[in-house]
Coordinates of C-alpha atoms in Angstrom, one line a residue:
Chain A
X1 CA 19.4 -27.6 -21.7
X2 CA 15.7 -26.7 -20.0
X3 CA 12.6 -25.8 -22.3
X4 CA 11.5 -22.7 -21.5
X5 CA 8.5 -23.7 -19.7
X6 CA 10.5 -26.2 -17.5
X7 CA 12.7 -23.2 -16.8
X8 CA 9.3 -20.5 -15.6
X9 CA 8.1 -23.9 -13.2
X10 CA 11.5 -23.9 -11.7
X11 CA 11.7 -20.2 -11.3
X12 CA 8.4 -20.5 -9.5
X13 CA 8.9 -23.4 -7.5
X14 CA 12.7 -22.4 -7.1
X15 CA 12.2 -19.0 -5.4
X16 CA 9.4 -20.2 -3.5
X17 CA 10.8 -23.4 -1.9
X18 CA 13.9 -21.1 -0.8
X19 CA 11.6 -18.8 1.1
X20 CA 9.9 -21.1 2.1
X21 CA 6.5 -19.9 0.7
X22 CA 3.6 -22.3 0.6
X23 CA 0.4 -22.2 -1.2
X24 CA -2.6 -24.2 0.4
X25 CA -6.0 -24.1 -0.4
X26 CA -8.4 -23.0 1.7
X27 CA -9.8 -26.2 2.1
X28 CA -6.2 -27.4 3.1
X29 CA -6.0 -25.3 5.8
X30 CA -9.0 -25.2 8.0
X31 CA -7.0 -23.7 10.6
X32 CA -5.5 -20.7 8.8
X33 CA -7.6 -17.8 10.5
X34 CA -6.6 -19.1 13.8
X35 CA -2.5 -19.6 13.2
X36 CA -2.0 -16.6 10.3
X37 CA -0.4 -13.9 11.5
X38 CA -2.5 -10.5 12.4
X39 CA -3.0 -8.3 8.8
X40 CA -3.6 -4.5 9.3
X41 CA -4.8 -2.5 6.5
X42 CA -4.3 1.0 6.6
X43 CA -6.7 2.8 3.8
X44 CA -4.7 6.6 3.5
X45 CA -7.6 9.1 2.0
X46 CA -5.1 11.8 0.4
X47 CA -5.7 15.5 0.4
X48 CA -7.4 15.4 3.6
X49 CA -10.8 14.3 3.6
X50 CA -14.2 15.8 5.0
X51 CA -14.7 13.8 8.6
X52 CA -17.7 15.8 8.9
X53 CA -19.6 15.0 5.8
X54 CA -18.5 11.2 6.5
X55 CA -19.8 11.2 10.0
X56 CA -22.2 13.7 9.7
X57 CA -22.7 15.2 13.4
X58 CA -26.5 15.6 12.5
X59 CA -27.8 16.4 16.1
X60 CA -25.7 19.4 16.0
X61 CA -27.1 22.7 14.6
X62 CA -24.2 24.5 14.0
X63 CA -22.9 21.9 11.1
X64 CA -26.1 22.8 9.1
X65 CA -25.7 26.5 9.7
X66 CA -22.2 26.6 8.2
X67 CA -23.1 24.4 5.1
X68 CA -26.0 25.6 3.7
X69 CA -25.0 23.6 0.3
X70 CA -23.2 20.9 1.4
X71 CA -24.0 19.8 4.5
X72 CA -25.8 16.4 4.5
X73 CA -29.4 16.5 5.6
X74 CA -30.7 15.1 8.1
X75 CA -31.9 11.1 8.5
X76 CA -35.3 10.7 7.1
X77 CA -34.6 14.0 4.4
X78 CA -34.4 13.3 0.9
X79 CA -30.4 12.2 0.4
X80 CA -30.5 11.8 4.3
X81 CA -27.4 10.7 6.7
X82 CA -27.9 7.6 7.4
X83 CA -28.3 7.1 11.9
X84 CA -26.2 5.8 13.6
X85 CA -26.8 6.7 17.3
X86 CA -29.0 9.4 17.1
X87 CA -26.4 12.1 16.9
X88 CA -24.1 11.5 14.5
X89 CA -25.2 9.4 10.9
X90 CA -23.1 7.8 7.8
X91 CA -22.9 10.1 4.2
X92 CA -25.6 8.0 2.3
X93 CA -22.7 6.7 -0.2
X94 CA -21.5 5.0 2.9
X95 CA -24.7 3.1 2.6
X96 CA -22.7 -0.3 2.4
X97 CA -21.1 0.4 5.5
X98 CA -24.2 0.1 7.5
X99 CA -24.7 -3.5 7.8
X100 CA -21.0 -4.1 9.6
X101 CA -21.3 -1.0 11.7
X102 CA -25.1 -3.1 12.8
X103 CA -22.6 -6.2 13.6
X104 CA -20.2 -4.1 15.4
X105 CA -17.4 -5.0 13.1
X106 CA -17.6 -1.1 12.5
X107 CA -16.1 2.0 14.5
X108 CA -16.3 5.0 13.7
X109 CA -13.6 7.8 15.4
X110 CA -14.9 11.5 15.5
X111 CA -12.4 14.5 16.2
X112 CA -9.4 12.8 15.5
X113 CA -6.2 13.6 14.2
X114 CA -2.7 15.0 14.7
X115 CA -2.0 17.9 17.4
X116 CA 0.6 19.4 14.8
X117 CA -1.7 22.5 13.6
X118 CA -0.2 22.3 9.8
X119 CA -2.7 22.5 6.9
X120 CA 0.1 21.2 4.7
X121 CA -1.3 18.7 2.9
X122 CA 2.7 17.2 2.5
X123 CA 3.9 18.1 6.2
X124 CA 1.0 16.6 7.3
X125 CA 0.8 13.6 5.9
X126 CA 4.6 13.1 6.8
X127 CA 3.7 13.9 10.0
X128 CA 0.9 11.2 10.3
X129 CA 2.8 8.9 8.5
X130 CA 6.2 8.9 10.7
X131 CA 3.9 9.4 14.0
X132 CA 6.6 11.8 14.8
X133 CA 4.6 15.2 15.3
X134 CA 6.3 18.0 14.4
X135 CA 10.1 16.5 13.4
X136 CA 10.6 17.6 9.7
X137 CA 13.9 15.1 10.4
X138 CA 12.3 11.7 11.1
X139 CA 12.9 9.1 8.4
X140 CA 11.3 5.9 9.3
X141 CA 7.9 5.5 9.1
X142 CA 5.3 3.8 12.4
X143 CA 4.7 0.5 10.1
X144 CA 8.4 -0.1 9.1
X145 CA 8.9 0.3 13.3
X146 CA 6.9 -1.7 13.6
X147 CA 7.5 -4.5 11.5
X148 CA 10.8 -3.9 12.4
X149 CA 10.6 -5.1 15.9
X150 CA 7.5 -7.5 15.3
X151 CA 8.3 -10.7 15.5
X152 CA 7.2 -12.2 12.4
X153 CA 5.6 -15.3 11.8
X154 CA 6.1 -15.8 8.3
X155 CA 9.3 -15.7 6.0
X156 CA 8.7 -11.9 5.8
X157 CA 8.8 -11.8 2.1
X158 CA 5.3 -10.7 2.0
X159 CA 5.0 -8.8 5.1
X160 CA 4.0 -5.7 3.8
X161 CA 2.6 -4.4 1.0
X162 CA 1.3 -1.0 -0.5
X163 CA -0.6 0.4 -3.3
X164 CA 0.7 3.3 -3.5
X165 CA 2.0 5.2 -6.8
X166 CA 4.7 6.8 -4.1
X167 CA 6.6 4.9 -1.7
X168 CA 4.3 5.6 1.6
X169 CA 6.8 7.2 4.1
X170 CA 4.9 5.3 6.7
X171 CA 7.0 2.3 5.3
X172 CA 10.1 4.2 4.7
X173 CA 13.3 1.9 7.1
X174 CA 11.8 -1.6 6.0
X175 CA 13.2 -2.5 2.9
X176 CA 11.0 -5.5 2.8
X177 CA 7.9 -4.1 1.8
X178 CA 6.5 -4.8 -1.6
X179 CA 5.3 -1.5 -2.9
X180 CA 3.7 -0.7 -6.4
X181 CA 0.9 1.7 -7.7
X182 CA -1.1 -2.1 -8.3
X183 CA -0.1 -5.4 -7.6
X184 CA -0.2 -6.8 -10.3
X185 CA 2.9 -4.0 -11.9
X186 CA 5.2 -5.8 -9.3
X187 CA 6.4 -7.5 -12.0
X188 CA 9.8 -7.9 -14.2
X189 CA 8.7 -5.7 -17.0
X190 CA 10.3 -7.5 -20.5
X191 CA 9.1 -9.0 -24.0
X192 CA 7.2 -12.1 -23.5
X193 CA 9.7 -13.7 -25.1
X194 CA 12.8 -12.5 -22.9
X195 CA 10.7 -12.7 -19.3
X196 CA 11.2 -16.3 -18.8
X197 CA 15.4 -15.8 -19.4
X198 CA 15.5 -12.5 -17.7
X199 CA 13.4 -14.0 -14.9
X200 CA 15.5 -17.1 -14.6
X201 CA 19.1 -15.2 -15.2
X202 CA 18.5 -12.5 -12.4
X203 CA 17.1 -15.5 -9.8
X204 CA 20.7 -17.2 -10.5
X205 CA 22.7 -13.8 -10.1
X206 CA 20.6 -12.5 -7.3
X207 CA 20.2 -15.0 -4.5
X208 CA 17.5 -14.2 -1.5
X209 CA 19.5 -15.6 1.0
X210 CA 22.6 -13.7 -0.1
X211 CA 24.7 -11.8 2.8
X212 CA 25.3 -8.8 0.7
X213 CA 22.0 -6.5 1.4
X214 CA 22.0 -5.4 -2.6
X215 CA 21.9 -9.0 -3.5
X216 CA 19.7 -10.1 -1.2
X217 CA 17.0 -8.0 -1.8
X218 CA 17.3 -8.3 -5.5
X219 CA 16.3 -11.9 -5.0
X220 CA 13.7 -11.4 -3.0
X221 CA 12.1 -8.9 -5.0
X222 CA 12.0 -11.6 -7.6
X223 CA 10.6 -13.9 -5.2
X224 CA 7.8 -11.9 -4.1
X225 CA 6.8 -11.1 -7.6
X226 CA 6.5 -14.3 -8.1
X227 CA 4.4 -15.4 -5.1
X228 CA 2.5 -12.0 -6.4
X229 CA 1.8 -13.6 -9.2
X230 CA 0.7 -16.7 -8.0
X231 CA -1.8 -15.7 -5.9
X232 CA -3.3 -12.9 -8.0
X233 CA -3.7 -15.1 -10.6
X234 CA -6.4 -16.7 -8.9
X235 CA -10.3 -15.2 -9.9
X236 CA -11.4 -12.6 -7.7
X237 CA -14.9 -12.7 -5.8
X238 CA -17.5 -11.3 -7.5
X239 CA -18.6 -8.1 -5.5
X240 CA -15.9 -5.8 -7.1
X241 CA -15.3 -3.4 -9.8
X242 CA -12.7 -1.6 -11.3
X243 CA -12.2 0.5 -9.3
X244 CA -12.1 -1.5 -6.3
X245 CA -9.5 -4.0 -7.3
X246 CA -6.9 -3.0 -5.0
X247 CA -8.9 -4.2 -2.3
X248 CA -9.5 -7.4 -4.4
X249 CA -5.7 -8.1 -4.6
X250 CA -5.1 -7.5 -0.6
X251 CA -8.0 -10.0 -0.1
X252 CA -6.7 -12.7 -2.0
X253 CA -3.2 -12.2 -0.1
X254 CA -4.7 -12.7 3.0
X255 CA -6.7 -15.5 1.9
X256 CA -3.7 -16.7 0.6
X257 CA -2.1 -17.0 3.7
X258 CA 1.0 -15.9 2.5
X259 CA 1.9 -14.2 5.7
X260 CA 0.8 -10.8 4.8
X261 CA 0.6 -8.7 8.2
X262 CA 0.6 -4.8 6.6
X263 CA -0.9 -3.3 3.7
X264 CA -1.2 0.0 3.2
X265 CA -3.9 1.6 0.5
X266 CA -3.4 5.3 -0.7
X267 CA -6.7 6.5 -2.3
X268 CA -5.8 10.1 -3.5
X269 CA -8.8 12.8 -4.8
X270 CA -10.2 13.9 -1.0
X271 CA -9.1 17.8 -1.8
X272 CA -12.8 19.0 -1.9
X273 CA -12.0 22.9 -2.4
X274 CA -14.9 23.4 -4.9
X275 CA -17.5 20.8 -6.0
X276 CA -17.8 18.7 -3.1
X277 CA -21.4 18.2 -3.2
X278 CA -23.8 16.9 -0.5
X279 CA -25.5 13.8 -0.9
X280 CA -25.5 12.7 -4.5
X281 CA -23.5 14.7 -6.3
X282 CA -20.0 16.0 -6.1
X283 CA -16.5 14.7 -5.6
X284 CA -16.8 13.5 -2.3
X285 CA -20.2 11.5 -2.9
X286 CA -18.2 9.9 -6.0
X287 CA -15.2 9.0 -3.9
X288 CA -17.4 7.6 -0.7
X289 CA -19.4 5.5 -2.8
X290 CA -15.8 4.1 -4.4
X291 CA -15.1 3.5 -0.3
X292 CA -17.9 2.2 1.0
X293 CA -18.4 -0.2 -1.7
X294 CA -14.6 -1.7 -1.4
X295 CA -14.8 -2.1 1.7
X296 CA -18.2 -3.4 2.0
X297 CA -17.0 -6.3 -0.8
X298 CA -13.4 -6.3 1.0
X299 CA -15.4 -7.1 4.5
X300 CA -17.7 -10.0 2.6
X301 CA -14.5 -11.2 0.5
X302 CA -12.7 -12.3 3.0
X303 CA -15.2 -14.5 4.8
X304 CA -13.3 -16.2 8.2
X305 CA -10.0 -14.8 7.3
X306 CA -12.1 -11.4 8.7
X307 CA -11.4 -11.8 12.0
X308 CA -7.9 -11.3 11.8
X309 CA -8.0 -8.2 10.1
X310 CA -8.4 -4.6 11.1
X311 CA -8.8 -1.9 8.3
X312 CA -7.9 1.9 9.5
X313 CA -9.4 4.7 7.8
X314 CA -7.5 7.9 8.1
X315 CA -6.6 11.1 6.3
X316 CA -3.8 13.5 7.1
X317 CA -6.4 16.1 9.0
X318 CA -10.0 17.5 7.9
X319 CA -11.5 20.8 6.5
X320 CA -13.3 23.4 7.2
X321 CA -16.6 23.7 9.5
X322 CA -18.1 26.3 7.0
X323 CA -17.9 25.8 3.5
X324 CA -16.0 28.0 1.2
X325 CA -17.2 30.5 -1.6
X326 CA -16.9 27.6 -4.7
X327 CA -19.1 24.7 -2.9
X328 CA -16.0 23.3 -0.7
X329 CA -14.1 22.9 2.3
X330 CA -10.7 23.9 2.9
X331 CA -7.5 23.0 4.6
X332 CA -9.0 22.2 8.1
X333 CA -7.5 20.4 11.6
X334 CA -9.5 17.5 13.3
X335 CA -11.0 14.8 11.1
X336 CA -12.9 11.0 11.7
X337 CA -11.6 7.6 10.8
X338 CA -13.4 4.5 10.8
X339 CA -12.1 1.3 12.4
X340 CA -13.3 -2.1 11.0
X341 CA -12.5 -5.7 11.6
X342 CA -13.7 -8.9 12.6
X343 CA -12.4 -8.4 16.4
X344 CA -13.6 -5.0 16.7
X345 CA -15.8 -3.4 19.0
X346 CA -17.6 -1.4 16.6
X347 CA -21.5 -0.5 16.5
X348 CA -20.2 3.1 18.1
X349 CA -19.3 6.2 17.7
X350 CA -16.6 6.7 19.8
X351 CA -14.2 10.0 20.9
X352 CA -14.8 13.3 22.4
X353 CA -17.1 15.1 19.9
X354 CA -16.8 18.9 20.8
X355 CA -18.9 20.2 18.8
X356 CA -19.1 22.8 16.3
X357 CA -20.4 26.0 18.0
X358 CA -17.2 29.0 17.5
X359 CA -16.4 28.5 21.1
X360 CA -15.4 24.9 20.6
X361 CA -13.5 25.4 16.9
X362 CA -9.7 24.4 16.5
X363 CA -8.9 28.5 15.7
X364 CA -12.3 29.2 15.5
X365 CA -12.6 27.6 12.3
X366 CA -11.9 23.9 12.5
X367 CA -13.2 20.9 13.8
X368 CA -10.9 20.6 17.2
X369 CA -8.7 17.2 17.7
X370 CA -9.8 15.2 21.1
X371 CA -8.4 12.1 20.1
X372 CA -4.3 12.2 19.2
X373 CA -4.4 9.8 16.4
X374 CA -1.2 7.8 17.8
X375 CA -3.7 6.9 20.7
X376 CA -5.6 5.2 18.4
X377 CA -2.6 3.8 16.2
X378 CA -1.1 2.2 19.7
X379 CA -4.5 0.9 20.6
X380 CA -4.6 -1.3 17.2
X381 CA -0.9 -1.9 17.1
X382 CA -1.2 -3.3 21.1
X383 CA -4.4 -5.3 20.9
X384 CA -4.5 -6.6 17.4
X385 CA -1.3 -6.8 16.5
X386 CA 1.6 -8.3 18.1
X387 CA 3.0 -5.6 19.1
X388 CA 3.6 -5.7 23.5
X389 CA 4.3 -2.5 23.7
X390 CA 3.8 0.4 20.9
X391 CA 6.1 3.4 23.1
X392 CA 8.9 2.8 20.7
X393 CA 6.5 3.3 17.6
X394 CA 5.8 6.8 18.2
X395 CA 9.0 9.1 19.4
X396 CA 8.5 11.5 21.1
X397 CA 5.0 10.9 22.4
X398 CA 4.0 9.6 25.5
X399 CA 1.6 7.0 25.1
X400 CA -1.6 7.4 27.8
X401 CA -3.4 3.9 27.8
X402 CA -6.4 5.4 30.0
X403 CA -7.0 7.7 26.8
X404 CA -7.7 4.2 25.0
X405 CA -10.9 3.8 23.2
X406 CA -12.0 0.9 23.8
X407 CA -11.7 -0.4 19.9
X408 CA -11.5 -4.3 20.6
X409 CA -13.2 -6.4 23.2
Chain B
X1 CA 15.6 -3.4 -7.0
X2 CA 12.7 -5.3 -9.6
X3 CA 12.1 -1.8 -11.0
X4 CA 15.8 -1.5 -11.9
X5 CA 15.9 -4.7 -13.0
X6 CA 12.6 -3.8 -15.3
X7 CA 14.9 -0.7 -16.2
X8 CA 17.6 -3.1 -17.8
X9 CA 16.2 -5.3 -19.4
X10 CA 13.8 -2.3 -21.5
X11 CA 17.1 -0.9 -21.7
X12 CA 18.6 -3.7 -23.4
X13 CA 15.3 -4.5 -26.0
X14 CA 15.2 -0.7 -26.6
X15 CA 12.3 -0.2 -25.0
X16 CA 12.6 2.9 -23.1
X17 CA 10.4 5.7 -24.2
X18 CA 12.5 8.7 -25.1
X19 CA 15.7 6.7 -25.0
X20 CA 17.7 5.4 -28.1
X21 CA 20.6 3.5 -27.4
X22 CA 22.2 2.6 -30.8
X23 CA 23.4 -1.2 -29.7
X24 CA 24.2 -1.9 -33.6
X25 CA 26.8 0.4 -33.6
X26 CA 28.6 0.3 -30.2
X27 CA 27.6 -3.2 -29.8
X28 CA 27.2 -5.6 -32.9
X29 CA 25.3 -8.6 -32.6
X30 CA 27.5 -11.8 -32.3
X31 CA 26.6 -15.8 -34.3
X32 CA 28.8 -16.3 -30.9
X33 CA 27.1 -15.9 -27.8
X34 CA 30.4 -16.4 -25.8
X35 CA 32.2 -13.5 -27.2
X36 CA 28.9 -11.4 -27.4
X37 CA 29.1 -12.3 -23.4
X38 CA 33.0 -11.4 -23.2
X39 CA 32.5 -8.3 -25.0
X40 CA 30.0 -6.5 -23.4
X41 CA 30.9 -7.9 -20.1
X42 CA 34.5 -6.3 -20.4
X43 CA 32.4 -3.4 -21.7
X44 CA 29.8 -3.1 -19.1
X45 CA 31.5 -4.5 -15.9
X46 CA 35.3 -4.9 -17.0
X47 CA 34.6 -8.1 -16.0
X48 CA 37.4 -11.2 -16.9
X49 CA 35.8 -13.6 -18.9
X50 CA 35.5 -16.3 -16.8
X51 CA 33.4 -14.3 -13.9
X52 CA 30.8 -16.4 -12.1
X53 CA 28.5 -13.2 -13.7
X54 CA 29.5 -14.3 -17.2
X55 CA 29.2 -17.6 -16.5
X56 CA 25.3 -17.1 -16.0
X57 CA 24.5 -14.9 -18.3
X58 CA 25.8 -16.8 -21.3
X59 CA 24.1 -20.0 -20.1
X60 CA 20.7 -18.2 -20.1
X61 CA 21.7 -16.9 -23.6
X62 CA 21.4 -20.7 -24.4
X63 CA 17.6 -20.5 -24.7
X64 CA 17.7 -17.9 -27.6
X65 CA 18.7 -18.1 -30.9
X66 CA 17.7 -14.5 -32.6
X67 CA 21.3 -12.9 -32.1
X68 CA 19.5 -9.3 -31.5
X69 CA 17.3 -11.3 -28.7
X70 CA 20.5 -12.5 -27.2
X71 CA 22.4 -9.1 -27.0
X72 CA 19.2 -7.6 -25.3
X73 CA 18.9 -10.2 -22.8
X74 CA 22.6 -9.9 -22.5
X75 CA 22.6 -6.4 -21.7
X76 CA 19.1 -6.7 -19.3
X77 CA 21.3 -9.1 -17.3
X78 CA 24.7 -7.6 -17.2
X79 CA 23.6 -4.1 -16.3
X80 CA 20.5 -5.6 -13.8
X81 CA 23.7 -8.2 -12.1
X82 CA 24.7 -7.3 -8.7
X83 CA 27.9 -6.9 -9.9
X84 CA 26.6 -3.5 -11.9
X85 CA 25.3 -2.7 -9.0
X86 CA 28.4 -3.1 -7.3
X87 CA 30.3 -0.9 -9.5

């Protein structure tokens, strides 16, 4: 009979050696940016967040007559946007930001969104997150497309990932992905005591390489909680908080070189109807300085392994021009996203800004969409990932690669 | 499938909130870890007792010695098998 301990090292080294999995250190693998697979990281700002108040169009004089309380002032004010090109600036809580958008690792996407003119928060978001405008029946999501026709490089165990406290639809069809509300919950939950039999009792009754699909994934759930745990239990770089830790635990998979090529990031608390402040104070301050500082120690965590990594910014559309009775935005249409990564072309501001004058308002009251946010999604799925051809990721929508913005050299 | 795994074996150590599941009296523990394992496996699964699931689950029981330790990991592993999930 095994000790206990010998049994927990030959869990480990059991489900890993059967998918293959291989831990390296950095220092044993010089060449991991070059050969590791592609890793997008999609950051999902639930409840539909304020494009205009995180790339403040500063240049334009109608954004400051419809928020006299909440509209960022102006670069060089007190609590100032920060410039960016002389006509549009980053909320001052974005502050970290500034130093990759100066490296042009950092685009930022103005008046983009979905053509679908819902202000459903739910419809929305579904609608985003299947890239299939407008059909209430599709069930697979644009990721699990496209993982599902990727070719993948790995042992697909730890394909995908997502933080979510919901299963993100945009994952929904690949039953691969590893999702939990944090990382580190992907875990058997028993007794201390019974976690090492459990463990070892379900990786003999569920095998990953079984042909029944039930069994199967059993075992490799089990497997990837275990590779989970492996790399997570390795110390953070300094640069993060609490709060932030999410983006800790993506970095260290990619580091890791585990063959992580998706993770998705939900950050919920964007629904600014009263309260959403200005500058300094407010809920949309609070939750742009929680942004800008992960991704700022996200961008420096991950050191050479940041040129194979694109992170998408997006929310399911954005609010109001003018600002409500109670200090807020409401349910509005076009929105911005940012773009960053070590192969982007970023130091811009890029789309078709239309303004903000009545004549130019999505129903007179909205920020209008120039940019379908599929364009965009095809551009990163075509050029950074592997993808040769994105038509298939988005039904129903007829991909126009002259609309392309120019994201990556 | 980890989560209903996770669900098993809390079930089995009595560890989910709002749910008591009186084991003593439907199931009492066993000094024999086989017939604990044929008992709730014809129980749980109907399973014969010499299934490949039974098989596994008693030789795990091996590393415990608490009889109340061994039913919990013995119900965790029979209702988180494939074979539950078959059924």
């Amino acid at each position: 009979m095994m000790t206990r301990m010998s049994r927990r090292a030959l869990l480990g080294a059991s489900a890993l050696s059967s998918l293959g999995l291989l831990f390296e250190t950095r220092a044993g693998r010089a060449d991991a940016p070059a050969t590791a697979p592609p890793v997008l990281v999609c950051v999902f700002l639930r409840g539909a967040a304020d494009g205009l108040n995180l790339v403040v169009p500063h240049a334009d004089a109608a954004y400051y007559a419809a928020r006299k309380s909440i509209a960022v002032p102006r670069p060089g004010e007190p609590g100032g946007a920060i410039d960016l090109d002389g006509r549009f600036g980053l909320h001052p809580r974005l502050a970290p930001l500034k130093a990759a958008y100066d490296a042009g690792e950092l685009a930022l996407v103005h008046a983009v969104g979905s053509p679908h003119p819902t202000r459903s928060h739910f419809e929305a978001q579904d609608y985003m997150e299947t890239a299939a405008v407008g059909d209430r029946s599709a069930s697979q999501g644009w990721l699990a497309r496209y993982l599902k026709t990727a070719p993948s490089g790995g042992t697909g165990l730890l394909r995908a990932v997502a933080v979510s406290s919901r299963s993100p639809l945009s994952l929904r069809g690949y039953q691969d992905a590893i999702i939990a509300p944090s990382l580190r919950d992907f875990r058997l939950g028993a007794s201390a005591e019974l976690e090492p039999v459990l463990a070892h009792g379900f990786e003999r009754l569920y095998r990953a390489d079984a042909a029944e699909i039930s069994e199967r994934a059993g075992g490799q759930a089990l497997g990837a909680s275990v590779a989970l745990r492996k790399v997570l239990r390795k110390r953070a770089r300094t640069g993060y908080s609490r709060d932030t830790q999410d983006f800790a635990d993506v970095a260290r998979l990619i580091k890791a070189g585990v063959g992580l090529e998706t993770a998705w990031i939900d950050l919920s608390g964007w629904d600014t109807h009263r309260g959403q402040g200005s500058s300094e104070k407010g809920d949309l301050p609070r939750q742009l300085d929680r942004l800008g500082r992960a991704l700022s120690a996200f961008r420096a965590d991950l050191g050479a392994d940041f040129e194979r990594v694109v992170v998408l910014v997006m929310s399911e559309f954005g609010r109001t021009v003018r600002e409500n009775g109670t200090g807020g935005t409401d349910h509005g249409h076009g929105s911005a996203m940012m773009v960053l990564g070590g192969e982007v072309k970023g130091g811009r501001v890029l789309g078709n800004f239309p303004g903000l004058t009545t004549e130019h308002l999505h129903e007179q009251r909205d920020l209008a969409v120039t940019t379908d946010f599929r364009d965009l999604l095809a551009e990163v799925c075509e050029r950074h990932l592997t993808c040769a051809d994105a038509t298939a990721l988005f039904p129903g929508f007829q991909l126009d690669r002259s609309k392309r913005l120019g994201l990556f050299a | 499938m980890l989560a209903r795994m996770t669900f098993a074996s809390q079930l089995g150590a009595g560890k989910v909130e709002g749910l008591e599941v009186p084991w003593h009296d439907t199931l009492p523990t066993e000094q024999d870890p086989k017939l604990l394992v044929e008992r709730l496996g014809a129980r749980l699964l109907g399973a014969a007792p010499d299934s490949a699931t039974l098989r596994i689950v008693l030789e795990e029981l091996n590393d415990l010695s608490d009889p109340k330790q061994q039913r919990a990991a013995a119900v965790a592993l029979l209702l988180g098998s494939p074979e539950f999930q078959r059924q």
